[in-house]
Amino acid sequence: MTFLYPLGLLGLIGIPILIIIYIIKQKYTEQTVASTYIWTLSEKFLKRRNPFSRITGLISLILQILAITLVSLAIAHPIFAVPGAAYEYCFVLDGSASMQMEENGATRFDRAKALISQQIQEATNGSRFSLVFAGNESVLVFEQLSNKEEALKMLEDVKAGYAADNLTQAMQMAQNIFQERPSILTWLYTDTAHTVNENVQLVNVSGAEENCSMDNVSYSLADGMLTVVGDLSCYGSGGDVELYLYLNGETAPAASNLMILGPGETVRFQLTCAAEQFDSLRVEAVTRDGLDLDDEVLIYDVKSDEAYTVLLVSDYGFFLKSALQALGHSHLTVVTLKEFQEQYAGEASGFGLYIFDGITPDKIPSDGAVWMLNPVGSAANAGFSVQSAVTLEGPGCLDMTTSTNSLARSLTEGMDGDPVYISRYVKCGLYRNFTTIYSYNGSPVIFAGTNAYGNREVVFALDIHHSNLPLMTDFIILLHNCMEYSFPTIVEETSFYVGDTMKVNMLANCDSVRVESPGSGVTYLDTKMAVNEVTLTEAGTYTITAVVEGMPRQFKVYAAIPGAERQPVVMGQELAIVGQSVPGGFDGEYDPLLIVFICLAVIFAIDWGVYCYEKRQLR
């Protein structure tokens, strides 16, 4: 036996003090009574002697000594060792989206946590517990924790995620724990029918839930009609499913909104209604269901109606002006070099794109994208330097990039790749990370990237009037791609799955960008980077708010749970913990504190009864 607080035994000093008090205290009390009562009482004692009269006064002393002893033991908190009764447990808890499937008011995740809680409570005191949670990412919630209350509290705080299960990584974490302590007992709580070895005990918490889900939803707009198509799947016993279509938050009457599905059936649905355009589209399926996360699909239109503002500084920009006007969607302002210096003092601002043709400004604008054609000198913060102008003896053919990086692909998308011939170019040195689109003998001629201000920049280190480029169809395509690069849509897609990475493009003149998750978590992005990446960890609508020149602009995307998480019954892969298990436990603990308190309460009750009896005898 050991004591948790040994100093509590100092309370036993009260026993000799109590005995001394009993020795020196007055045995008799003075009371005034009638003389007839004394005669009557003396006759009573003469006739009958009480055999217990000698120990009556000691009963209270004995009880109080026992009470002091038990109080001291309670404070010292005795603990008895129970040999071989305690074990170490490792619980692997599946926290994927399918664990939120509900039946009879309880989710699979709730059932799994209840079973783990029961195991912890029923385990012998002194046992140790570890919990590996396989949610959006696998984490070790606690390890070798022997405090049951703390383990139960941390278990209660764990919430199911929205992504696909990450059990492979979670089991690897359990494998590492097993290698350190091979006597550990590992329990896997999941809703997937995995095959496991003898080192793992599988508990499948899936039930007979019904579920209906939608996937692969897309739309098309043509001749004033909106057509929405998608897959509707039933993973249960089947039945009627009503589909509802909402445009901009309002119900839209759509044809064929009642679907009848058989058990395990997947059908293709089509909804049509009159519409020219929309900001948001939502399709909702209404039926008996155990998982609400896959009963709706949202699609957002993130294209802005705002036109681009472009400043073209050129003394002979006929080709550029014509091409930009052909592209449309831009408010184009064209000035000569002299007008630029007079009207803007050589430092313009307030435009989304600045194009300098045959001119190098003293200072690169910091509030928008920049194109530089045939630069005549170096500019601070441009990210490149002009070394010299090179005139060729005959026509030279540019080499088009074969790079597979995303920027190169986006800038050359749709181009035929026909030969581009030049007679002169500007040799440049790059000191920032630019992507080369066309080069000549290894020297970059057309390249793109970001300048020192973090704004997007495209450089044509040639005079397009001394090339066949303006006469090619690839020229319009290249300018279109460069325009898309300079004025990116803040998000290029609006529909994702949980676990996907969303790319957020920084807009020109952007002051701040924040991303609000469905659970109201907020992330602020770095506006100095051309592209930010955000991992989507929750199902629902994400709101992206970009503040451009003091004016907020909002964009929305929707993340759905992965398709595999929608099926109530899933066969999983084989999971194993490799190694030789070492059987046996270690010493557990038996805590008799409750029994001590019960005995103490009984002793106090008896002592009070003895005290009341003595008082009655003295009356």
Coordinates of C-alpha atoms in Angstrom, one line a residue:
M1 CA 0.0 0.0 0.0
T2 CA 1.2 3.5 -0.8
F3 CA -0.1 6.9 0.1
L4 CA -0.7 9.7 -2.4
Y5 CA -0.3 12.3 0.3
P6 CA 1.7 10.8 3.1
L7 CA 1.7 14.0 5.2
G8 CA -2.0 13.4 5.8
L9 CA -1.0 10.7 8.4
L10 CA 0.1 13.5 10.7
G11 CA -3.5 13.7 11.6
L12 CA -3.0 10.6 13.8
I13 CA -1.3 13.0 16.4
G14 CA -4.9 13.8 17.3
I15 CA -5.4 10.3 18.9
P16 CA -3.2 10.9 22.0
I17 CA -4.5 14.4 22.3
L18 CA -8.0 13.0 22.4
I19 CA -7.1 10.4 25.1
I20 CA -5.6 13.2 27.3
I21 CA -8.8 15.2 26.9
Y22 CA -10.8 12.2 28.1
I23 CA -8.5 11.7 31.1
I24 CA -8.6 15.2 32.4
K25 CA -12.2 16.1 31.6
Q26 CA -14.8 16.3 34.4
K27 CA -16.7 13.0 34.7
Y28 CA -19.8 14.4 36.5
T29 CA -22.2 17.3 35.9
E30 CA -24.2 19.2 38.5
Q31 CA -27.9 19.2 38.1
T32 CA -30.7 20.3 40.4
V33 CA -33.4 17.7 40.8
A34 CA -36.2 16.9 43.2
S35 CA -35.3 14.7 46.2
T36 CA -38.0 12.2 45.3
Y37 CA -36.2 11.6 42.0
I38 CA -33.0 10.6 43.8
W39 CA -34.7 8.0 46.0
T40 CA -36.5 6.6 43.0
L41 CA -33.3 6.4 41.0
S42 CA -31.4 4.8 43.8
E43 CA -34.0 2.1 44.2
K44 CA -33.8 1.4 40.5
F45 CA -30.0 0.8 40.6
L46 CA -30.2 -1.3 43.8
K47 CA -32.6 -3.6 42.1
R48 CA -30.8 -4.0 38.7
R49 CA -27.1 -3.5 37.8
N50 CA -26.1 -2.6 34.2
P51 CA -23.2 -5.0 33.2
F52 CA -22.1 -2.5 30.5
S53 CA -21.9 0.5 32.7
R54 CA -18.1 0.3 32.9
I55 CA -17.5 0.5 29.1
T56 CA -20.4 2.9 28.2
G57 CA -18.1 5.9 28.6
L58 CA -15.4 4.4 26.4
I59 CA -17.6 3.7 23.4
S60 CA -17.5 7.4 22.3
L61 CA -13.8 7.5 22.8
I62 CA -13.2 4.4 20.7
L63 CA -15.5 5.8 17.9
Q64 CA -13.7 9.1 17.9
I65 CA -10.3 7.5 17.7
L66 CA -11.5 5.5 14.7
A67 CA -12.9 8.7 13.2
I68 CA -9.5 10.4 13.5
T69 CA -7.8 7.4 12.0
L70 CA -10.1 7.3 9.0
V71 CA -9.9 11.1 8.4
S72 CA -6.1 10.9 8.4
L73 CA -6.2 7.9 6.0
A74 CA -8.6 9.8 3.7
I75 CA -6.3 12.8 3.6
A76 CA -3.3 10.5 3.0
H77 CA -5.3 8.8 0.1
P78 CA -4.2 5.2 0.4
I79 CA -3.6 3.2 -2.9
F80 CA -3.2 -0.5 -3.2
A81 CA -1.3 -2.1 -6.1
V82 CA -3.1 -4.8 -8.1
P83 CA -0.4 -7.0 -9.8
G84 CA -0.9 -7.5 -13.6
A85 CA -4.3 -5.9 -13.7
A86 CA -3.5 -2.7 -15.7
Y87 CA -2.8 -2.5 -19.5
E88 CA -1.8 0.1 -22.0
Y89 CA -4.4 0.9 -24.6
C90 CA -4.1 2.7 -28.0
F91 CA -7.4 3.8 -29.6
V92 CA -7.4 4.7 -33.3
L93 CA -10.5 6.8 -34.0
D94 CA -11.8 7.3 -37.6
G95 CA -12.9 10.9 -38.0
S96 CA -13.8 11.0 -41.6
A97 CA -17.0 12.5 -43.0
S98 CA -18.9 9.2 -43.2
M99 CA -18.6 9.0 -39.4
Q100 CA -21.1 11.8 -39.2
M101 CA -23.8 9.5 -40.6
E102 CA -26.7 9.4 -38.2
E103 CA -29.2 6.8 -37.0
N104 CA -31.7 7.1 -34.2
G105 CA -30.3 10.5 -33.2
A106 CA -26.7 9.3 -32.8
T107 CA -23.9 9.5 -35.3
R108 CA -21.3 6.8 -35.8
F109 CA -18.7 9.1 -34.3
D110 CA -20.8 9.5 -31.2
R111 CA -21.1 5.7 -30.9
A112 CA -17.4 5.2 -31.3
K113 CA -16.6 7.8 -28.7
A114 CA -19.1 6.2 -26.3
L115 CA -17.4 2.8 -26.7
I116 CA -14.0 4.3 -26.1
S117 CA -15.2 6.2 -23.1
Q118 CA -16.7 2.9 -21.7
Q119 CA -13.4 1.1 -22.2
I120 CA -11.5 3.9 -20.4
Q121 CA -13.9 3.9 -17.4
E122 CA -13.9 0.1 -17.0
A123 CA -10.1 -0.2 -17.2
T124 CA -8.2 -0.8 -14.0
N125 CA -6.9 2.4 -12.4
G126 CA -3.3 2.9 -13.4
S127 CA -3.9 1.8 -17.0
R128 CA -2.5 4.1 -19.7
F129 CA -4.3 5.4 -22.7
S130 CA -3.3 6.8 -26.1
L131 CA -5.6 8.2 -28.8
V132 CA -4.7 8.6 -32.5
F133 CA -7.4 10.6 -34.4
A134 CA -7.7 10.2 -38.1
G135 CA -9.6 13.3 -39.2
N136 CA -8.6 15.8 -41.9
E137 CA -5.1 14.9 -40.8
S138 CA -3.9 12.2 -38.4
V139 CA -2.9 13.6 -35.0
L140 CA -1.9 12.0 -31.6
V141 CA -4.4 13.5 -29.2
F142 CA -2.8 12.1 -26.1
E143 CA -0.3 9.4 -25.2
Q144 CA 0.3 7.3 -22.1
L145 CA -2.3 9.2 -20.2
S146 CA -3.3 7.5 -16.9
N147 CA -5.7 10.2 -15.7
K148 CA -9.1 8.9 -16.8
E149 CA -10.9 12.2 -16.3
E150 CA -8.4 14.1 -18.4
A151 CA -8.5 11.4 -21.1
L152 CA -12.3 11.5 -21.2
K153 CA -12.4 15.3 -21.5
M154 CA -9.9 15.3 -24.3
L155 CA -11.8 12.5 -26.1
E156 CA -15.0 14.6 -25.8
D157 CA -13.4 17.6 -27.4
V158 CA -12.5 15.6 -30.6
K159 CA -14.9 16.3 -33.5
A160 CA -15.4 14.4 -36.7
G161 CA -13.9 16.0 -39.9
Y162 CA -15.2 16.3 -43.5
A163 CA -12.4 14.7 -45.5
A164 CA -11.8 11.1 -46.5
D165 CA -10.4 8.8 -43.9
N166 CA -6.6 9.0 -43.2
L167 CA -6.4 5.6 -41.5
T168 CA -3.2 4.6 -43.3
Q169 CA -1.2 7.4 -41.7
A170 CA -3.0 6.9 -38.4
M171 CA -2.2 3.2 -38.3
Q172 CA 1.5 4.1 -39.0
M173 CA 1.4 6.3 -35.9
A174 CA -0.1 3.3 -34.0
Q175 CA 2.7 1.1 -35.5
N176 CA 5.3 3.5 -34.1
I177 CA 3.7 3.3 -30.6
F178 CA 3.6 -0.5 -30.9
Q179 CA 7.2 -0.8 -31.7
E180 CA 8.1 1.2 -28.6
R181 CA 5.7 -0.7 -26.3
P182 CA 4.8 -4.1 -27.9
S183 CA 2.5 -5.0 -25.0
I184 CA 0.0 -2.3 -25.9
L185 CA -3.5 -3.2 -26.9
T186 CA -4.6 -1.4 -30.1
W187 CA -8.3 -0.8 -30.9
L188 CA -9.5 0.6 -34.3
Y189 CA -12.9 2.3 -34.3
T190 CA -14.2 2.9 -37.8
D191 CA -17.2 2.5 -40.1
T192 CA -15.2 0.7 -42.8
A193 CA -14.9 -3.0 -43.0
H194 CA -11.1 -3.3 -43.0
T195 CA -9.1 -6.5 -42.7
V196 CA -6.8 -6.4 -39.7
N197 CA -4.2 -8.7 -38.1
E198 CA -4.1 -10.0 -34.5
N199 CA -2.4 -6.9 -33.2
V200 CA -5.4 -4.8 -33.9
Q201 CA -9.0 -5.2 -32.6
L202 CA -11.5 -3.7 -35.1
V203 CA -14.7 -2.2 -33.9
N204 CA -17.1 -1.4 -36.9
V205 CA -19.6 1.3 -35.8
S206 CA -21.5 1.4 -39.1
G207 CA -25.2 0.6 -39.0
A208 CA -28.1 0.3 -41.4
E209 CA -28.2 4.0 -42.3
E210 CA -30.0 5.3 -45.3
N211 CA -28.2 7.8 -47.5
C212 CA -28.8 9.7 -50.8
S213 CA -26.2 11.9 -52.4
M214 CA -25.5 14.0 -55.5
D215 CA -22.2 14.2 -57.4
N216 CA -20.8 15.4 -60.7
V217 CA -23.2 18.3 -60.9
S218 CA -22.7 20.7 -63.8
Y219 CA -24.7 23.3 -65.7
S220 CA -25.0 24.9 -69.1
L221 CA -26.6 28.2 -70.3
A222 CA -28.0 28.4 -73.8
D223 CA -30.8 30.4 -75.4
G224 CA -32.1 31.7 -72.1
M225 CA -32.4 28.2 -70.6
L226 CA -30.4 26.8 -67.7
T227 CA -29.8 23.1 -67.7
V228 CA -28.4 21.3 -64.6
V229 CA -27.3 17.7 -64.7
G230 CA -25.8 15.4 -62.2
D231 CA -25.7 11.9 -60.6
L232 CA -28.1 11.0 -57.9
S233 CA -27.2 7.9 -55.9
C234 CA -29.2 5.9 -53.3
Y235 CA -27.1 3.7 -50.9
G236 CA -30.1 2.3 -49.0
S237 CA -33.4 0.7 -49.6
G238 CA -34.4 3.2 -52.3
G239 CA -37.5 5.4 -52.5
D240 CA -38.7 8.8 -53.7
V241 CA -36.3 11.7 -53.9
E242 CA -37.4 15.3 -54.6
L243 CA -35.0 17.7 -56.2
Y244 CA -35.2 21.4 -55.8
L245 CA -33.4 24.1 -57.8
Y246 CA -32.5 27.5 -56.3
L247 CA -31.1 30.4 -58.2
N248 CA -29.7 33.3 -56.2
G249 CA -31.3 31.9 -53.1
E250 CA -34.8 31.7 -54.6
T251 CA -36.8 28.7 -55.7
A252 CA -36.7 28.2 -59.5
P253 CA -39.4 26.0 -61.1
A254 CA -37.7 23.1 -62.7
A255 CA -39.0 20.1 -64.6
S256 CA -38.5 16.5 -63.6
N257 CA -37.8 17.1 -59.9
L258 CA -39.2 13.8 -58.6
M259 CA -36.9 10.8 -58.9
I260 CA -37.6 7.2 -57.9
L261 CA -34.5 5.2 -57.1
G262 CA -34.1 1.5 -56.3
P263 CA -31.8 0.1 -53.7
G264 CA -28.2 1.0 -54.5
E265 CA -29.2 2.7 -57.8
T266 CA -27.5 5.7 -59.4
V267 CA -29.4 7.7 -62.0
R268 CA -28.6 10.8 -64.1
F269 CA -30.9 13.7 -63.4
Q270 CA -31.6 16.8 -65.4
L271 CA -33.3 20.1 -64.3
T272 CA -34.1 22.9 -66.6
C273 CA -35.5 26.4 -66.1
A274 CA -35.4 29.8 -67.8
A275 CA -32.4 31.9 -66.8
E276 CA -29.9 34.2 -68.5
Q277 CA -27.3 34.1 -65.8
F278 CA -26.9 33.6 -62.0
D279 CA -24.7 34.4 -59.1
S280 CA -25.4 31.1 -57.2
L281 CA -27.0 27.9 -58.1
R282 CA -28.1 25.3 -55.5
V283 CA -29.6 21.8 -56.0
E284 CA -31.1 20.1 -53.0
A285 CA -32.3 16.5 -52.6
V286 CA -35.1 15.9 -50.0
T287 CA -35.5 12.3 -48.8
R288 CA -35.0 10.2 -45.6
D289 CA -31.3 10.4 -45.0
G290 CA -28.6 9.7 -42.5
L291 CA -26.0 12.3 -43.8
D292 CA -27.0 15.9 -44.5
L293 CA -23.5 16.8 -45.9
D294 CA -24.2 15.4 -49.4
D295 CA -27.8 16.5 -49.8
E296 CA -27.0 19.7 -51.7
V297 CA -24.6 21.0 -54.2
L298 CA -23.8 24.7 -54.7
I299 CA -22.2 26.3 -57.7
Y300 CA -21.1 30.0 -57.7
D301 CA -20.3 32.3 -60.6
V302 CA -17.1 34.1 -59.8
K303 CA -16.8 36.1 -63.1
S304 CA -16.9 39.8 -62.5
D305 CA -18.7 42.2 -64.9
E306 CA -16.2 44.9 -64.1
A307 CA -14.0 45.9 -67.1
Y308 CA -10.3 46.2 -67.0
T309 CA -8.6 49.7 -66.8
V310 CA -5.6 49.8 -69.1
L311 CA -3.1 52.6 -69.7
L312 CA -1.1 52.2 -73.0
V313 CA 1.9 54.4 -73.3
S314 CA 3.1 54.2 -76.9
D315 CA 4.1 56.5 -79.8
Y316 CA 3.2 53.9 -82.4
G317 CA 0.8 51.4 -80.7
F318 CA -1.5 50.6 -83.6
F319 CA -1.1 46.8 -83.4
L320 CA -1.4 46.7 -79.6
K321 CA -4.4 49.1 -79.5
S322 CA -6.3 47.1 -82.2
A323 CA -5.6 43.8 -80.5
L324 CA -6.6 45.0 -77.1
Q325 CA -9.8 46.5 -78.5
A326 CA -10.5 43.3 -80.2
L327 CA -10.2 41.4 -76.9
G328 CA -12.8 43.8 -75.3
H329 CA -13.6 43.9 -71.6
S330 CA -11.2 46.8 -71.0
H331 CA -11.3 50.5 -70.6
L332 CA -8.3 51.5 -72.7
T333 CA -6.5 54.8 -72.3
V334 CA -3.8 55.5 -75.0
V335 CA -1.3 58.3 -74.5
T336 CA 2.0 59.1 -76.1
L337 CA 5.3 59.4 -74.2
K338 CA 5.0 63.2 -74.2
E339 CA 1.4 63.1 -72.9
F340 CA 2.4 60.5 -70.3
Q341 CA 5.1 62.9 -69.0
E342 CA 2.8 65.9 -69.1
Q343 CA -0.4 64.4 -67.7
Y344 CA 1.0 61.9 -65.2
A345 CA 4.4 63.4 -64.6
G346 CA 5.9 60.0 -65.5
E347 CA 4.2 58.3 -62.5
A348 CA 0.6 57.2 -63.3
S349 CA -1.6 55.4 -60.8
G350 CA -5.1 54.0 -60.6
F351 CA -5.0 51.6 -63.5
G352 CA -5.2 47.8 -63.4
L353 CA -2.6 47.4 -66.2
Y354 CA 0.2 49.6 -67.5
I355 CA 1.6 48.9 -70.9
F356 CA 4.9 50.6 -71.9
D357 CA 5.7 50.2 -75.6
G358 CA 9.2 51.3 -76.6
I359 CA 9.4 53.3 -73.3
T360 CA 11.0 52.6 -70.0
P361 CA 9.4 54.6 -67.1
D362 CA 11.6 56.1 -64.4
K363 CA 9.6 54.2 -61.9
I364 CA 7.5 51.0 -62.2
P365 CA 3.9 51.5 -61.0
S366 CA 3.3 49.7 -57.8
D367 CA -0.5 49.4 -57.9
G368 CA -1.1 47.3 -61.0
A369 CA 0.2 44.8 -63.5
V370 CA 2.8 45.9 -66.0
W371 CA 3.6 45.0 -69.6
M372 CA 6.9 46.2 -71.1
L373 CA 7.5 46.0 -74.8
N374 CA 10.9 46.8 -76.4
P375 CA 12.3 48.3 -73.2
V376 CA 15.0 50.9 -73.8
G377 CA 16.6 50.8 -70.4
S378 CA 16.5 49.3 -66.9
A379 CA 13.9 50.3 -64.4
A380 CA 14.1 50.0 -60.6
N381 CA 12.0 47.1 -59.1
A382 CA 11.2 45.7 -62.6
G383 CA 12.9 42.4 -61.8
F384 CA 15.1 42.4 -64.9
S385 CA 17.9 44.6 -66.4
V386 CA 18.3 45.7 -70.0
Q387 CA 21.8 44.8 -71.2
S388 CA 21.9 45.7 -74.9
A389 CA 20.0 45.8 -78.1
V390 CA 20.9 43.1 -80.6
T391 CA 20.3 43.4 -84.4
L392 CA 20.4 40.2 -86.4
E393 CA 22.0 39.9 -89.8
G394 CA 19.0 38.0 -91.0
P395 CA 15.6 36.8 -89.7
G396 CA 15.9 34.7 -86.6
C397 CA 13.4 32.2 -85.3
L398 CA 12.3 32.3 -81.7
D399 CA 12.2 29.1 -79.7
M400 CA 8.9 28.5 -77.9
T401 CA 9.0 27.0 -74.4
T402 CA 8.4 23.3 -73.8
S403 CA 8.1 23.8 -70.1
T404 CA 5.2 22.1 -68.3
N405 CA 4.9 24.5 -65.4
S406 CA 1.5 26.1 -64.8
L407 CA 2.4 29.6 -65.9
A408 CA 4.0 28.4 -69.2
R409 CA 1.0 26.2 -69.9
S410 CA -1.5 29.0 -69.2
L411 CA 0.4 31.6 -71.4
T412 CA 0.7 29.3 -74.3
E413 CA -2.8 27.7 -74.1
G414 CA -4.5 27.5 -77.4
M415 CA -1.5 28.6 -79.5
D416 CA -0.5 26.8 -82.6
G417 CA 3.2 27.3 -82.0
D418 CA 3.9 28.7 -85.6
P419 CA 7.4 30.1 -86.1
V420 CA 8.0 33.6 -84.9
Y421 CA 10.7 35.5 -86.8
I422 CA 12.5 38.6 -85.6
S423 CA 15.2 40.9 -86.9
R424 CA 16.2 42.5 -83.6
Y425 CA 15.6 42.0 -79.8
V426 CA 16.7 43.3 -76.5
K427 CA 19.1 41.2 -74.4
C428 CA 17.9 41.1 -70.8
G429 CA 19.3 39.8 -67.5
L430 CA 16.8 38.3 -65.1
Y431 CA 17.3 38.6 -61.4
R432 CA 13.8 37.5 -60.4
N433 CA 12.1 34.1 -61.1
F434 CA 10.5 34.7 -64.5
T435 CA 9.0 32.1 -66.8
T436 CA 10.4 32.3 -70.4
I437 CA 7.8 31.9 -73.2
Y438 CA 10.0 32.6 -76.2
S439 CA 13.8 32.8 -76.3
Y440 CA 16.6 33.3 -78.9
N441 CA 19.8 31.4 -78.5
G442 CA 19.1 30.9 -74.8
S443 CA 18.3 34.6 -74.2
P444 CA 14.7 35.3 -72.9
V445 CA 12.7 37.4 -75.3
I446 CA 9.1 37.0 -74.1
F447 CA 8.9 36.2 -70.4
A448 CA 6.5 36.7 -67.4
G449 CA 6.6 36.7 -63.7
T450 CA 6.2 39.2 -60.8
N451 CA 8.2 42.4 -60.2
A452 CA 9.6 43.6 -56.9
Y453 CA 6.1 44.9 -55.8
G454 CA 4.6 41.4 -56.2
N455 CA 2.5 42.5 -59.2
R456 CA 2.3 40.5 -62.4
E457 CA 4.6 41.5 -65.2
V458 CA 4.9 40.5 -68.9
V459 CA 7.9 41.6 -70.9
F460 CA 8.3 41.5 -74.8
A461 CA 12.0 42.2 -75.2
L462 CA 11.5 42.9 -78.9
D463 CA 9.9 45.5 -81.2
I464 CA 6.8 43.7 -82.4
H465 CA 6.9 45.9 -85.5
H466 CA 10.1 44.2 -86.6
S467 CA 8.6 40.7 -86.4
N468 CA 5.8 38.7 -88.0
L469 CA 4.1 38.2 -84.5
P470 CA 1.4 40.9 -85.0
L471 CA 0.3 39.1 -88.2
M472 CA -0.2 35.7 -86.6
T473 CA -3.3 34.3 -85.0
D474 CA -1.1 33.3 -82.1
F475 CA -0.6 37.0 -81.3
I476 CA -4.2 37.6 -80.3
I477 CA -4.2 34.3 -78.4
L478 CA -1.0 35.2 -76.6
L479 CA -2.3 38.7 -75.7
H480 CA -5.5 37.1 -74.4
N481 CA -3.5 34.7 -72.2
C482 CA -1.4 37.6 -71.0
M483 CA -4.5 39.5 -70.2
E484 CA -6.0 36.6 -68.3
Y485 CA -2.7 36.3 -66.4
S486 CA -2.6 40.1 -65.6
F487 CA -6.3 40.1 -64.5
P488 CA -6.8 36.7 -63.0
T489 CA -10.2 35.6 -61.6
I490 CA -9.6 35.5 -57.9
V491 CA -10.6 31.8 -57.9
E492 CA -10.6 29.8 -61.2
E493 CA -12.9 27.1 -59.8
T494 CA -16.0 27.2 -57.6
S495 CA -16.6 23.5 -56.8
F496 CA -14.1 21.5 -54.8
Y497 CA -14.0 18.4 -52.5
V498 CA -12.8 18.6 -48.9
G499 CA -9.1 18.1 -48.9
D500 CA -8.5 19.9 -52.2
T501 CA -6.2 22.9 -52.4
M502 CA -7.8 26.1 -53.7
K503 CA -5.6 28.6 -55.5
V504 CA -6.5 32.2 -54.8
N505 CA -5.1 34.8 -57.3
M506 CA -4.2 38.2 -56.0
L507 CA -6.1 41.0 -57.8
A508 CA -4.4 44.2 -58.9
N509 CA -4.5 47.0 -56.3
C510 CA -5.6 44.5 -53.7
D511 CA -5.3 45.7 -50.1
S512 CA -6.3 42.5 -48.3
V513 CA -7.8 39.1 -48.9
R514 CA -9.5 37.0 -46.2
V515 CA -11.0 33.5 -46.5
E516 CA -13.9 32.6 -44.2
S517 CA -14.6 28.9 -43.8
P518 CA -18.1 27.4 -43.2
G519 CA -17.2 27.1 -39.5
S520 CA -16.5 30.9 -39.4
G521 CA -12.7 30.4 -39.2
V522 CA -10.8 33.3 -40.9
T523 CA -7.5 33.2 -42.8
Y524 CA -5.8 36.2 -44.1
L525 CA -3.7 35.7 -47.3
D526 CA -0.4 37.3 -48.3
T527 CA -1.3 40.0 -50.9
K528 CA 2.4 40.2 -51.9
M529 CA 2.3 36.8 -53.4
A530 CA 0.7 36.4 -56.9
V531 CA -1.0 33.1 -55.9
N532 CA -2.0 31.8 -52.4
E533 CA -3.0 28.2 -51.7
V534 CA -5.7 27.3 -49.2
T535 CA -6.5 23.7 -48.2
L536 CA -10.2 23.2 -47.8
T537 CA -10.9 21.2 -44.6
E538 CA -14.6 21.8 -44.1
A539 CA -17.7 21.0 -46.1
G540 CA -19.8 24.0 -47.2
T541 CA -19.4 27.5 -48.6
Y542 CA -16.1 29.4 -48.3
T543 CA -16.4 33.2 -48.6
I544 CA -13.4 35.1 -50.1
T545 CA -13.4 38.8 -49.5
A546 CA -10.9 40.9 -51.4
V547 CA -10.6 44.6 -50.6
V548 CA -9.6 46.4 -53.8
E549 CA -8.8 50.1 -53.5
G550 CA -11.0 50.3 -50.4
M551 CA -14.0 48.5 -52.0
P552 CA -14.8 44.9 -50.8
R553 CA -15.5 42.3 -53.4
Q554 CA -16.8 38.8 -52.4
F555 CA -16.4 35.5 -54.1
K556 CA -17.7 32.1 -52.9
V557 CA -16.7 28.5 -53.5
Y558 CA -18.3 25.3 -52.3
A559 CA -16.5 22.2 -50.9
A560 CA -18.3 18.9 -50.9
I561 CA -17.4 15.7 -49.0
P562 CA -15.5 13.1 -51.0
G563 CA -17.6 10.6 -52.9
A564 CA -16.3 7.6 -51.0
E565 CA -17.5 9.1 -47.7
R566 CA -21.2 9.0 -48.9
Q567 CA -21.6 5.3 -48.9
P568 CA -22.9 3.8 -45.6
V569 CA -21.1 0.5 -46.1
V570 CA -17.5 0.5 -47.5
M571 CA -15.0 -2.3 -47.8
G572 CA -11.6 -0.9 -46.9
Q573 CA -8.0 -2.0 -47.5
E574 CA -6.0 -4.3 -45.2
L575 CA -4.6 -2.6 -42.2
A576 CA -2.0 -4.2 -40.0
I577 CA 0.4 -3.6 -37.1
V578 CA 3.5 -5.6 -37.8
G579 CA 5.5 -7.1 -34.9
Q580 CA 5.4 -9.7 -32.1
S581 CA 3.0 -8.7 -29.4
V582 CA 4.3 -9.2 -25.8
P583 CA 1.4 -10.3 -23.6
G584 CA 0.9 -9.2 -20.0
G585 CA 0.0 -6.1 -18.1
F586 CA 1.5 -4.2 -15.2
D587 CA 0.5 -3.3 -11.7
G588 CA -2.8 -1.5 -11.5
E589 CA -4.2 0.6 -8.7
Y590 CA -7.1 0.0 -6.2
D591 CA -8.4 3.2 -4.6
P592 CA -10.4 2.4 -1.4
L593 CA -11.1 6.1 -0.7
L594 CA -14.9 5.6 -1.2
I595 CA -15.0 2.8 1.3
V596 CA -13.1 4.9 3.8
F597 CA -15.6 7.7 3.5
I598 CA -18.5 5.3 3.9
C599 CA -17.0 3.8 7.1
L600 CA -16.3 7.3 8.4
A601 CA -19.9 8.3 7.8
V602 CA -21.1 5.2 9.7
I603 CA -18.8 5.9 12.7
F604 CA -20.0 9.5 12.9
A605 CA -23.6 8.3 12.9
I606 CA -22.9 5.7 15.7
D607 CA -21.0 8.3 17.7
W608 CA -23.9 10.7 17.5
G609 CA -26.3 8.0 18.7
V610 CA -24.1 7.2 21.7
Y611 CA -23.9 10.9 22.5
C612 CA -27.7 11.2 22.4
Y613 CA -28.1 8.1 24.6
E614 CA -25.8 9.5 27.3
K615 CA -27.7 12.8 27.3
R616 CA -31.0 10.9 27.8
Q617 CA -29.5 8.9 30.7
L618 CA -28.6 12.1 32.5
R619 CA -32.1 13.5 32.4

